[in-house]
Amino acid sequence: MTQQQPSPGFERGTDGPKVVVVGLDGSDSSLRAAAYASGLARRQGALLAIVYVQPVMPAGAALGVPVAGTTEEIAEGLAAEIRTAAERLRGIWDVRWEFHTFRGDPYTGLVTAADELKADAVVVGASESAGHRIIGSVAVRLVKAGRWPVTVVP
């Protein structure tokens, strides 16, 4: 019997996730998704990669709205909340985590993050926007991409 040699390249999802990407935008559903992803990462011994995608709104910028500063403030606020929560739970829950920000639309930002971080799983909150029924939610688009297991948390 011949023994199979391990693949020399990156191997996705063969023995449980090693990197779990979760999209966080401050909405209630994204906070629930982060809690779910945190538990998944803890149980699997995986890295939790928390991703905030800073929206690019050229129309707002054209009208003089300081979009970049506002989205960076949101990112800093989310990172501060995550650090505070992690400190409160230190010693109770041991989860390795990183916070990443990307610019663009949420779908493209999460795809970029999952690719760059070599994600084995992606977790997102269910859309809270009625407009997504027309153009499709980020979650549905991620599932249709078929590149990672995607968990949608209500």
Coordinates of C-alpha atoms in Angstrom, one line a residue:
M1 CA 0.0 0.0 0.0
T2 CA 1.4 3.4 -1.0
Q3 CA 1.2 6.2 1.5
Q4 CA -0.1 9.5 0.1
Q5 CA 2.2 12.5 0.5
P6 CA 0.8 15.7 1.9
S7 CA 0.1 18.5 -0.6
P8 CA 3.0 21.0 -0.6
G9 CA 0.6 24.0 -1.1
F10 CA -2.1 25.5 1.0
E11 CA -4.9 23.0 1.8
R12 CA -8.3 24.5 2.7
G13 CA -10.6 23.0 5.3
T14 CA -9.4 19.4 5.5
D15 CA -9.2 18.9 9.2
G16 CA -11.3 21.8 10.6
P17 CA -10.8 25.5 10.2
K18 CA -7.5 27.1 11.1
V19 CA -8.6 30.7 10.1
V20 CA -12.1 31.9 10.6
V21 CA -13.0 35.2 9.0
V22 CA -15.9 37.2 10.4
G23 CA -17.3 40.4 8.9
L24 CA -18.0 43.1 11.5
D25 CA -19.7 46.4 10.8
G26 CA -21.2 47.2 14.2
S27 CA -24.7 46.0 13.4
D28 CA -26.5 43.7 15.8
S29 CA -26.3 40.7 13.3
S30 CA -22.6 41.3 12.8
L31 CA -22.0 41.3 16.5
R32 CA -23.9 38.0 16.8
A33 CA -21.8 36.7 14.0
A34 CA -18.6 37.7 15.8
A35 CA -19.8 35.9 18.9
Y36 CA -20.6 32.8 17.0
A37 CA -17.3 32.9 15.1
S38 CA -15.4 33.5 18.3
G39 CA -16.9 30.3 19.8
L40 CA -16.1 28.4 16.6
A41 CA -12.5 29.6 16.6
R42 CA -12.1 28.8 20.3
R43 CA -13.4 25.2 19.9
Q44 CA -11.3 24.6 16.8
G45 CA -8.1 26.3 18.1
A46 CA -8.3 28.5 15.0
L47 CA -7.3 32.1 14.5
L48 CA -10.3 34.5 14.5
A49 CA -9.8 37.2 11.8
I50 CA -12.2 40.0 12.5
V51 CA -12.7 42.1 9.3
Y52 CA -14.2 45.6 9.0
V53 CA -14.6 46.8 5.4
Q54 CA -14.5 50.6 5.2
P55 CA -17.0 51.7 2.6
V56 CA -15.8 53.8 -0.3
M57 CA -18.4 56.4 -1.1
P58 CA -17.2 58.7 -3.8
A59 CA -20.6 60.4 -4.0
G60 CA -20.4 61.4 -0.4
A61 CA -16.8 62.6 -0.8
A62 CA -17.9 64.7 -3.8
L63 CA -20.4 66.4 -1.7
G64 CA -17.7 67.3 0.9
V65 CA -18.6 64.6 3.4
P66 CA -15.5 63.4 5.3
V67 CA -16.1 59.7 4.5
A68 CA -12.6 58.4 5.1
G69 CA -12.3 60.0 8.5
T70 CA -15.7 58.7 9.5
T71 CA -15.0 55.1 8.5
E72 CA -11.6 55.1 10.2
E73 CA -13.3 56.3 13.4
I74 CA -15.8 53.4 13.1
A75 CA -12.9 50.9 12.6
E76 CA -11.1 52.4 15.6
G77 CA -14.2 52.2 17.7
L78 CA -14.9 48.6 16.7
A79 CA -11.3 47.6 17.5
A80 CA -11.5 49.3 20.9
E81 CA -14.7 47.4 21.7
I82 CA -13.2 44.1 20.7
R83 CA -10.0 44.7 22.8
T84 CA -12.2 45.6 25.8
A85 CA -14.3 42.5 25.4
A86 CA -11.2 40.3 24.9
E87 CA -9.6 41.8 28.1
R88 CA -12.8 41.0 30.1
L89 CA -12.8 37.4 28.9
R90 CA -9.0 36.9 29.3
G91 CA -8.5 33.6 31.2
I92 CA -12.1 32.5 30.6
W93 CA -12.0 32.2 26.8
D94 CA -8.7 31.9 25.0
V95 CA -9.1 33.0 21.4
R96 CA -6.4 34.1 19.1
W97 CA -7.7 37.0 17.1
E98 CA -6.6 39.8 14.7
F99 CA -8.5 42.8 13.5
H100 CA -8.2 43.8 9.9
T101 CA -9.6 46.7 7.8
F102 CA -10.1 46.7 4.1
R103 CA -11.6 49.4 1.8
G104 CA -14.4 48.8 -0.7
D105 CA -17.8 47.3 -0.8
P106 CA -18.4 44.6 1.9
Y107 CA -18.5 41.7 -0.5
T108 CA -15.2 42.5 -2.2
G109 CA -13.6 43.4 1.1
L110 CA -14.6 40.1 2.7
V111 CA -13.5 38.1 -0.4
T112 CA -10.1 39.9 -0.4
A113 CA -9.7 39.3 3.3
A114 CA -10.6 35.6 3.0
D115 CA -8.2 35.1 0.1
E116 CA -5.3 37.0 1.7
L117 CA -5.8 35.3 5.1
K118 CA -6.3 31.9 3.6
A119 CA -9.6 31.5 5.4
D120 CA -11.1 28.1 6.0
A121 CA -14.5 29.5 7.0
V122 CA -16.4 32.8 6.7
V123 CA -19.0 34.0 9.1
V124 CA -21.3 36.9 8.5
G125 CA -24.5 38.4 10.0
A126 CA -27.7 38.2 8.1
S127 CA -28.5 41.4 6.2
E128 CA -30.7 43.9 7.9
S129 CA -31.3 45.9 4.7
A130 CA -34.4 45.6 2.6
G131 CA -32.5 46.7 -0.4
H132 CA -30.5 43.5 -0.4
R133 CA -33.6 41.6 -1.7
I134 CA -33.0 43.3 -5.0
I135 CA -29.2 43.2 -5.4
G136 CA -28.4 40.3 -3.1
S137 CA -27.0 40.3 0.3
V138 CA -23.3 39.9 1.1
A139 CA -24.0 36.5 2.6
V140 CA -25.8 35.2 -0.5
R141 CA -23.0 36.5 -2.7
L142 CA -20.4 34.8 -0.6
V143 CA -22.3 31.5 -0.6
K144 CA -22.6 31.7 -4.4
A145 CA -18.9 32.3 -4.8
G146 CA -18.4 28.8 -3.4
R147 CA -14.9 29.3 -2.2
W148 CA -15.4 28.8 1.6
P149 CA -17.9 27.4 3.9
V150 CA -20.1 30.3 4.8
T151 CA -22.1 30.6 8.0
V152 CA -24.9 33.2 8.1
V153 CA -25.9 34.2 11.7
P154 CA -29.4 35.7 12.1

